[in-house]
Tab-separated table of C-alpha atoms and ligand atoms in Angstrom:
chain	number	residue	atom	x	y	z
R	283	UNK	CA	-0.135	0.041	-0.001
R	284	UNK	CA	1.611	3.548	-1.277
R	285	UNK	CA	-0.693	6.128	0.123
R	286	UNK	CA	2.323	8.164	1.104
R	287	UNK	CA	1.895	7.590	4.774
R	288	UNK	CA	4.870	6.616	6.820
R	289	UNK	CA	4.074	3.862	8.915
R	290	UNK	CA	5.918	1.813	11.682
R	291	UNK	CA	6.241	-1.727	11.412
R	292	UNK	CA	5.963	-4.995	13.670
R	293	UNK	CA	8.957	-6.923	14.464
R	294	UNK	CA	7.828	-10.483	13.825
R	295	UNK	CA	8.810	-13.015	16.634
R	296	UNK	CA	6.827	-15.886	15.035
R	297	UNK	CA	4.234	-16.292	11.968
R	298	UNK	CA	2.643	-19.453	13.242
R	299	UNK	CA	1.458	-18.986	15.703
R	300	UNK	CA	1.472	-15.232	15.270
R	301	UNK	CA	3.630	-13.362	17.579
R	302	UNK	CA	4.425	-9.577	16.338
R	303	UNK	CA	6.141	-6.788	18.587
R	304	UNK	CA	5.157	-3.102	18.096
R	305	UNK	CA	7.562	-0.436	17.610
R	306	UNK	CA	6.571	0.948	20.984
R	307	UNK	CA	9.694	3.631	20.519
R	308	UNK	CA	7.973	5.072	17.653
R	309	UNK	CA	4.573	5.581	19.299
R	310	UNK	CA	3.613	8.268	21.395
R	311	UNK	CA	0.111	8.656	22.781
R	312	UNK	CA	-2.284	7.212	24.970
R	313	UNK	CA	-4.550	5.219	22.419
R	314	UNK	CA	-3.202	2.896	20.163
R	315	UNK	CA	-4.857	2.098	16.665
R	316	UNK	CA	-4.986	-1.705	16.179
R	317	UNK	CA	-2.272	-1.586	13.365
R	318	UNK	CA	0.350	-0.588	16.039
R	319	UNK	CA	-0.861	-3.277	18.573
R	320	UNK	CA	1.369	-6.303	19.419
R	321	UNK	CA	-0.066	-9.830	18.771
R	322	UNK	CA	0.552	-12.620	21.281
R	323	UNK	CA	-0.900	-15.735	20.239
R	324	UNK	CA	-0.373	-19.639	21.581
R	325	UNK	CA	-2.023	-21.120	19.002
R	326	UNK	CA	-3.241	-20.315	15.265
R	327	UNK	CA	-6.233	-18.191	15.457
R	328	UNK	CA	-9.677	-19.999	15.742
R	329	UNK	CA	-12.141	-20.574	12.816
R	330	UNK	CA	-15.467	-18.616	13.986
R	331	UNK	CA	-18.963	-19.754	12.948
R	332	UNK	CA	-22.619	-18.961	13.550
R	333	UNK	CA	-22.390	-20.232	17.022
R	334	UNK	CA	-19.482	-17.778	17.764
R	335	UNK	CA	-21.246	-15.062	19.130
R	336	UNK	CA	-22.738	-17.016	21.678
R	337	UNK	CA	-21.083	-17.080	25.224
R	338	UNK	CA	-21.766	-19.871	27.580
R	339	UNK	CA	-22.006	-18.856	31.450
R	340	UNK	CA	-21.984	-22.880	33.313
R	341	UNK	CA	-20.283	-24.593	36.241
R	342	UNK	CA	-20.919	-24.264	39.885
R	343	UNK	CA	-24.035	-22.110	39.037
R	344	UNK	CA	-28.023	-22.390	39.958
R	345	UNK	CA	-28.692	-20.530	36.549
R	346	UNK	CA	-26.601	-21.784	33.855
R	347	UNK	CA	-26.978	-19.375	30.529
R	348	UNK	CA	-26.192	-18.988	26.935
R	349	UNK	CA	-26.220	-15.476	25.771
R	350	UNK	CA	-25.316	-13.743	22.345
R	351	UNK	CA	-23.334	-10.924	21.483
R	352	UNK	CA	-26.460	-8.717	20.843
R	353	UNK	CA	-27.789	-9.334	24.016
R	354	UNK	CA	-24.588	-8.637	25.823
R	355	UNK	CA	-24.387	-5.298	23.779
R	356	UNK	CA	-27.826	-4.591	25.214
R	357	UNK	CA	-26.671	-4.735	28.696
R	358	UNK	CA	-25.296	-1.645	30.527
R	359	UNK	CA	-21.699	-1.649	30.071
R	360	UNK	CA	-18.788	0.790	30.368
R	361	UNK	CA	-15.744	2.048	28.705
R	362	UNK	CA	-12.389	1.895	30.077
R	363	UNK	CA	-8.803	2.780	28.779
R	364	UNK	CA	-6.040	0.733	30.054
R	365	UNK	CA	-2.790	-0.890	28.747
R	366	UNK	CA	-2.335	-4.756	27.962
R	367	UNK	CA	1.378	-5.769	29.031
R	368	UNK	CA	2.435	-9.036	28.392
R	369	UNK	CA	4.294	-10.811	30.807
R	370	UNK	CA	6.964	-11.591	28.365
R	371	UNK	CA	7.670	-8.223	27.712
R	372	UNK	CA	11.356	-7.469	27.893
R	373	UNK	CA	12.144	-11.309	28.221
R	374	UNK	CA	15.120	-10.790	25.716
R	375	UNK	CA	16.908	-8.774	28.867
R	376	UNK	CA	17.102	-11.613	31.455
R	377	UNK	CA	20.654	-12.743	32.310
R	378	UNK	CA	21.171	-15.474	32.071
R	379	UNK	CA	18.757	-15.546	29.271
R	380	UNK	CA	15.654	-17.722	29.338
R	381	UNK	CA	13.618	-19.360	26.514
R	382	UNK	CA	10.383	-18.006	24.855
R	383	UNK	CA	9.912	-15.448	22.511
R	384	UNK	CA	12.760	-12.893	22.807
R	385	UNK	CA	10.474	-9.805	23.419
R	386	UNK	CA	12.125	-6.451	23.648
R	387	UNK	CA	10.105	-3.594	24.690
R	388	UNK	CA	7.017	-3.981	22.430
R	389	UNK	CA	4.611	-6.208	23.542
R	390	UNK	CA	2.700	-3.362	25.083
R	391	UNK	CA	-0.165	-1.550	24.073
R	392	UNK	CA	-3.007	0.745	25.262
R	393	UNK	CA	-6.592	1.580	24.119
R	394	UNK	CA	-10.521	1.903	25.045
R	395	UNK	CA	-12.679	-1.411	26.088
R	396	UNK	CA	-16.211	-1.148	26.042
R	397	UNK	CA	-17.905	-4.362	27.738
R	398	UNK	CA	-20.139	-5.355	30.654
R	399	UNK	CA	-19.002	-5.987	33.979
R	400	UNK	CA	-18.373	-9.740	34.424
R	401	UNK	CA	-19.834	-9.497	37.460
R	402	UNK	CA	-23.141	-8.614	36.282
R	403	UNK	CA	-23.252	-11.847	34.280
R	404	UNK	CA	-21.927	-13.859	37.244
R	405	UNK	CA	-24.525	-12.502	39.470
R	406	UNK	CA	-27.360	-13.277	36.875
R	407	UNK	CA	-25.858	-16.925	37.006
R	408	UNK	CA	-25.569	-17.576	40.878
R	409	UNK	CA	-22.535	-19.000	41.593
R	410	UNK	CA	-22.749	-21.488	44.393
R	411	UNK	CA	-21.794	-20.766	47.810
R	412	UNK	CA	-18.360	-22.446	47.721
R	413	UNK	CA	-17.115	-20.722	44.306
R	414	UNK	CA	-13.448	-20.036	44.711
R	415	UNK	CA	-12.502	-19.198	41.059
R	416	UNK	CA	-14.009	-18.273	37.430
R	417	UNK	CA	-12.298	-20.122	34.378
R	418	UNK	CA	-12.413	-18.484	30.962
R	419	UNK	CA	-12.012	-20.721	27.826
R	420	UNK	CA	-11.069	-19.238	24.706
R	421	UNK	CA	-12.000	-20.458	20.990
R	422	UNK	CA	-8.495	-20.963	20.177
R	423	UNK	CA	-6.653	-24.307	20.971
R	424	UNK	CA	-3.831	-26.774	19.645
R	425	UNK	CA	-1.241	-28.817	20.909
R	426	UNK	CA	1.503	-27.123	23.105
R	427	UNK	CA	5.268	-28.041	22.698
R	428	UNK	CA	6.248	-31.255	24.576
R	429	UNK	CA	2.828	-32.153	25.209
R	430	UNK	CA	0.100	-34.607	22.832
R	431	UNK	CA	-3.089	-33.607	23.672
R	432	UNK	CA	-4.873	-30.684	22.010
R	433	UNK	CA	-5.626	-27.803	24.619
R	434	UNK	CA	-7.667	-24.485	24.171
R	435	UNK	CA	-6.218	-21.365	26.024
R	436	UNK	CA	-7.927	-21.728	29.320
R	437	UNK	CA	-7.299	-19.400	32.706
R	438	UNK	CA	-8.598	-18.538	35.828
R	439	UNK	CA	-9.205	-16.143	37.992
R	440	UNK	CA	-9.872	-15.731	41.940
R	441	UNK	CA	-13.329	-14.769	42.422
R	442	UNK	CA	-12.572	-11.489	44.115
R	443	UNK	CA	-10.676	-10.351	40.676
R	444	UNK	CA	-13.554	-11.977	38.515
R	445	UNK	CA	-16.267	-9.969	40.605
R	446	UNK	CA	-14.278	-6.740	40.264
R	447	UNK	CA	-16.616	-3.926	38.740
R	448	UNK	CA	-13.722	-3.249	36.209
R	449	UNK	CA	-13.131	-6.650	35.068
R	450	UNK	CA	-14.996	-6.900	31.547
R	451	UNK	CA	-16.425	-9.048	29.206
R	452	UNK	CA	-15.410	-6.608	26.140
R	453	UNK	CA	-17.167	-6.221	22.831
R	454	UNK	CA	-15.583	-3.139	21.647
R	455	UNK	CA	-12.202	-1.895	21.168
R	456	UNK	CA	-11.694	2.024	20.498
R	457	UNK	CA	-15.584	2.239	19.558
R	458	UNK	CA	-15.038	-0.604	17.132
R	459	UNK	CA	-15.907	-4.306	17.231
R	460	UNK	CA	-12.889	-6.203	18.603
R	461	UNK	CA	-10.519	-6.932	15.927
R	462	UNK	CA	-10.337	-10.683	14.816
R	463	UNK	CA	-7.047	-11.368	15.599
R	464	UNK	CA	-7.433	-9.648	19.060
R	465	UNK	CA	-10.403	-11.729	20.215
R	466	UNK	CA	-13.611	-11.083	18.615
R	467	UNK	CA	-16.230	-11.127	19.398
R	468	UNK	CA	-15.752	-11.126	23.031
R	469	UNK	CA	-12.887	-10.937	25.076
R	470	UNK	CA	-12.217	-10.873	28.694
R	471	UNK	CA	-10.293	-7.715	30.212
R	472	UNK	CA	-8.883	-7.847	33.441
R	473	UNK	CA	-7.215	-4.626	34.386
R	474	UNK	CA	-3.928	-4.536	36.216
R	475	UNK	CA	-2.997	-8.057	35.535
R	476	UNK	CA	-0.547	-9.020	32.752
R	477	UNK	CA	-2.177	-9.651	29.327
R	478	UNK	CA	-2.337	-13.538	29.882
R	479	UNK	CA	-5.331	-13.032	32.019
R	480	UNK	CA	-7.301	-11.123	29.074
R	481	UNK	CA	-8.811	-14.251	27.523
R	482	UNK	CA	-9.360	-13.543	24.150
R	483	UNK	CA	-12.335	-15.482	21.621
R	484	UNK	CA	-14.080	-16.176	25.015
R	485	UNK	CA	-16.441	-19.199	24.220
R	486	UNK	CA	-17.331	-20.214	27.903
R	487	UNK	CA	-17.415	-18.953	31.582
R	488	UNK	CA	-17.266	-21.931	33.948
R	489	UNK	CA	-17.473	-21.093	38.078
R	490	UNK	CA	-15.438	-23.731	39.922
R	491	UNK	CA	-15.179	-24.797	43.618
R	492	UNK	CA	-11.706	-25.688	43.357
R	493	UNK	CA	-8.765	-24.069	41.989
R	494	UNK	CA	-8.260	-24.453	38.133
R	495	UNK	CA	-5.300	-26.355	36.757
R	496	UNK	CA	-4.352	-26.272	33.043
R	497	UNK	CA	-1.116	-25.508	31.038
R	498	UNK	CA	-1.377	-21.893	31.008
R	499	UNK	CA	-2.179	-21.680	34.681
R	500	UNK	CA	-0.354	-23.826	36.375
R	501	UNK	CA	2.805	-24.698	33.840
R	502	UNK	CA	3.333	-21.464	32.033
R	503	UNK	CA	2.586	-17.931	33.831
R	504	UNK	CA	4.233	-19.040	36.878
R	505	UNK	CA	7.261	-17.040	38.239
R	506	UNK	CA	9.869	-20.072	38.836
R	507	UNK	CA	13.000	-18.230	40.801
R	508	UNK	CA	15.267	-21.444	40.233
R	509	UNK	CA	16.672	-22.616	37.105
R	510	UNK	CA	15.914	-26.620	37.778
R	511	UNK	CA	13.346	-27.178	40.546
R	512	UNK	CA	10.020	-25.564	41.066
R	513	UNK	CA	10.964	-24.662	44.454
R	514	UNK	CA	9.449	-21.044	45.315
R	515	UNK	CA	6.703	-20.714	42.565
R	516	UNK	CA	4.273	-18.339	42.399
R	517	UNK	CA	1.376	-17.130	39.832
R	518	UNK	CA	2.110	-14.240	37.642
R	519	UNK	CA	-0.735	-11.639	38.230
R	520	UNK	CA	-0.301	-7.994	38.857
R	521	UNK	CA	1.926	-6.022	36.260
R	522	UNK	CA	4.875	-4.657	38.375
R	523	UNK	CA	6.106	-1.058	38.323
R	524	UNK	CA	7.969	-0.326	35.060
R	525	UNK	CA	9.224	2.665	33.190
R	526	UNK	CA	10.621	2.730	29.608
R	527	UNK	CA	12.489	5.199	27.651
R	528	UNK	CA	10.941	5.603	24.014
R	529	UNK	CA	13.290	8.427	22.558
R	530	UNK	CA	16.274	8.539	22.018
R	531	UNK	CA	17.155	5.079	20.992
R	532	UNK	CA	19.499	2.536	22.671
R	533	UNK	CA	22.762	3.086	21.136
R	534	UNK	CA	21.946	6.102	19.220
R	535	UNK	CA	24.322	8.949	18.245
R	536	UNK	CA	22.780	12.317	18.929
R	537	UNK	CA	24.010	15.780	18.894
R	538	UNK	CA	25.320	18.103	21.235
R	539	UNK	CA	22.793	20.147	22.559
R	540	UNK	CA	19.142	20.127	24.036
R	541	UNK	CA	17.207	16.959	23.788
R	542	UNK	CA	13.782	16.082	24.950
R	543	UNK	CA	13.740	12.508	26.531
R	544	UNK	CA	10.376	10.911	26.424
R	545	UNK	CA	8.996	7.375	27.625
R	546	UNK	CA	6.117	5.806	29.464
R	547	UNK	CA	5.584	4.125	32.620
R	548	UNK	CA	3.120	2.237	34.651
R	549	UNK	CA	2.152	-0.078	37.526
R	550	UNK	CA	-0.619	-2.705	38.198
R	551	UNK	CA	-0.141	-1.931	41.544
R	552	UNK	CA	-1.010	1.761	41.857
R	553	UNK	CA	-0.767	5.094	40.450
R	554	UNK	CA	2.763	6.141	39.185
R	555	UNK	CA	3.889	8.403	41.898
R	556	UNK	CA	7.504	9.111	40.274
R	557	UNK	CA	9.981	8.370	37.577
R	558	UNK	CA	13.527	9.097	38.031
R	559	UNK	CA	16.149	9.687	35.438
R	560	UNK	CA	19.965	8.993	36.098
R	561	UNK	CA	23.158	10.093	33.835
R	562	UNK	CA	25.368	8.889	36.356
R	563	UNK	CA	25.144	4.841	36.569
R	564	UNK	CA	22.565	5.627	39.315
R	565	UNK	CA	24.471	7.730	41.792
R	566	UNK	CA	22.126	10.583	41.615
R	567	UNK	CA	18.474	10.628	40.046
R	568	UNK	CA	16.640	13.513	39.281
R	569	UNK	CA	12.701	13.536	38.585
R	570	UNK	CA	11.234	13.690	35.147
R	571	UNK	CA	7.757	15.801	34.108
R	572	UNK	CA	4.752	13.174	34.526
R	573	UNK	CA	2.226	14.210	32.090
R	574	UNK	CA	-1.686	14.045	33.405
R	575	UNK	CA	-3.011	10.429	32.882
R	576	UNK	CA	-5.826	10.206	30.168
R	577	UNK	CA	-7.490	7.863	32.477
R	578	UNK	CA	-7.180	6.048	35.959
R	579	UNK	CA	-5.970	2.688	34.681
R	580	UNK	CA	-3.550	4.481	31.775
R	581	UNK	CA	0.015	4.429	31.773
R	582	UNK	CA	1.701	7.790	32.332
R	583	UNK	CA	3.556	9.683	29.661
R	584	UNK	CA	6.979	11.326	30.960
R	585	UNK	CA	9.406	13.809	29.647
R	586	UNK	CA	12.838	15.146	30.538
R	587	UNK	CA	14.694	18.043	28.942
R	588	UNK	CA	18.601	17.060	28.547
R	589	UNK	CA	21.081	19.507	27.597
R	590	UNK	CA	24.035	17.256	27.112
R	591	UNK	CA	27.035	18.218	28.980
R	592	UNK	CA	29.653	17.577	26.429
R	593	UNK	CA	30.711	14.686	23.814
R	594	UNK	CA	30.951	11.556	24.856
R	595	UNK	CA	29.296	8.345	26.069
R	596	UNK	CA	26.196	8.612	28.217
R	597	UNK	CA	24.151	5.673	30.202
R	598	UNK	CA	20.731	7.191	30.807
R	599	UNK	CA	18.709	5.109	33.316
R	600	UNK	CA	15.120	5.453	34.550
R	601	UNK	CA	13.215	3.982	37.386
R	602	UNK	CA	9.775	4.465	38.389
R	603	UNK	CA	7.982	4.515	41.754
R	604	UNK	CA	4.182	3.668	42.105
R	605	UNK	CA	1.990	4.979	44.693
R	606	UNK	CA	2.272	1.607	46.927
R	607	UNK	CA	5.911	2.285	47.500
R	608	UNK	CA	6.902	-0.260	44.692
R	609	UNK	CA	10.174	0.978	42.967
R	610	UNK	CA	12.021	-0.875	39.865
R	611	UNK	CA	15.095	-3.008	41.339
R	612	UNK	CA	18.240	-2.545	39.933
R	613	UNK	CA	18.676	-5.887	38.876
R	614	UNK	CA	15.903	-8.031	37.669
R	615	UNK	CA	14.186	-11.018	39.639
R	616	UNK	CA	15.353	-13.667	37.253
R	617	UNK	CA	12.809	-16.516	36.776
R	618	UNK	CA	13.408	-19.456	34.704
R	619	UNK	CA	10.157	-18.547	32.068
R	620	UNK	CA	11.199	-15.184	32.047
R	621	UNK	CA	8.192	-13.247	33.068
R	622	UNK	CA	7.599	-9.757	34.564
R	623	UNK	CA	10.852	-8.092	33.688
R	624	UNK	CA	11.118	-4.495	35.344
R	625	UNK	CA	14.632	-3.913	36.307
R	626	UNK	CA	15.949	-0.426	35.846
R	627	UNK	CA	15.732	0.763	32.370
R	628	UNK	CA	18.820	1.348	30.825
R	629	UNK	CA	20.190	2.953	27.175
R	630	UNK	CA	23.447	4.082	26.026
R	631	UNK	CA	23.793	6.927	23.895
R	632	UNK	CA	26.580	8.710	22.426
R	633	UNK	CA	27.044	12.381	22.097
R	634	UNK	CA	28.947	14.065	19.003
Q	82	MTE	N1	-7.545	-17.099	23.462
Q	82	MTE	C1	-6.373	-16.561	23.824
Q	82	MTE	N2	-6.212	-15.552	25.037
Q	82	MTE	C2	-5.174	-14.645	24.899
Q	82	MTE	C3	-3.713	-15.491	24.682
Q	82	MTE	C4	-3.847	-16.499	23.578
Q	82	MTE	O1	-2.979	-16.875	22.999
Q	82	MTE	N3	-5.275	-17.173	23.231
Q	82	MTE	N4	-2.464	-14.770	24.798
Q	82	MTE	C5	-2.820	-14.270	26.086
Q	82	MTE	C6	-1.560	-13.161	26.115
Q	82	MTE	S1	-0.004	-14.108	26.779
Q	82	MTE	C7	-1.435	-11.908	26.083
Q	82	MTE	S2	0.030	-11.119	26.165
Q	82	MTE	C8	-2.939	-11.458	25.117
Q	82	MTE	C9	-2.275	-10.666	23.977
Q	82	MTE	O2	-3.088	-9.672	23.463
Q	82	MTE	P1	-3.420	-9.312	22.043
Q	82	MTE	O3	-2.681	-10.609	21.103
Q	82	MTE	O4	-4.509	-9.118	21.553
Q	82	MTE	O5	-1.910	-8.193	21.785
Q	82	MTE	O6	-3.499	-11.916	25.000
Q	82	MTE	C10	-3.867	-13.101	25.996
Q	82	MTE	N5	-5.123	-13.966	25.727
Q	83	MO	MO1	1.475	-12.213	27.413
């Protein structure tokens, strides 16, 4: 397509299933169009058919039901702007290196979701008193590496998170039907949790009375702090506090003078309270200017005006702190599957 517009391109991590990273360094703003939105898939895309617009709510409930897309759209709904952050984002930076998609910074996006609070659907289904979790099954399925049975992409939420008023069964992204590759027609949206919780192509919601086990719940999306044992494992849930520098680019050569350094910061644990920048290997830190957020779950854009102190090489580092007092650590919390990277952000530039 040559319409004269300059577009950023994805970085392909794999094509089948499709895993593509967005060039976050070239994107500014609080809402991303779908063509700039990373893709993270475990399987090939599901086939949709006439039954695809039905959602089944079942399990340990006294009133199981099937509801159609059109009926969901007619229920009271809300719009929420929030980022979607893949827990594998920045996996490429773990040392020692870990296996898995080698994401750099681009497995993140942000947009406006419209949906019905899951809570309303659950209230209608009337979960049994001994309910502990709610399971979400997507329509995509396949064989996982090293396994021989066919499985669905399936994940659960503890009842408390499932009943959170902003956990949505979403039907629109940026005011339009959810794009096919991102979960059309219905997708779960779980604010403040890493992306794996937001199940695409939602087919079934099942209320359960004991903790759900499945390959995407109890094998993957678990922090394993040790290289060869499962000792100390904990589930991947809330997004950790983080900041990135979008401009300048790592290892770029810039002119002497004044430069505006820009970036993003976010945390699933609270609001971003402060982002600091250092030019001396972290000996001294200065606050950057935070822009006003576009919405309460949204990421924080920030900027800092830098007068280069002379020719030479510089390390520029940033670290964010949230309202709960969480701060980016000096070095990453290493874990075998490479989730939740949030060490102090680090680039080098050369001033000529
Ligand atoms: N059904 C289904 N839902 C899914 C996935 C998937 O493979 N299948 N991937 C999850 C992961 S790990 C992430 S990070 C996000 C990615 O959403 P996106 O592809 O719309 O960017 O979807 C989540 N939901
Ligand atoms: Mo992810």
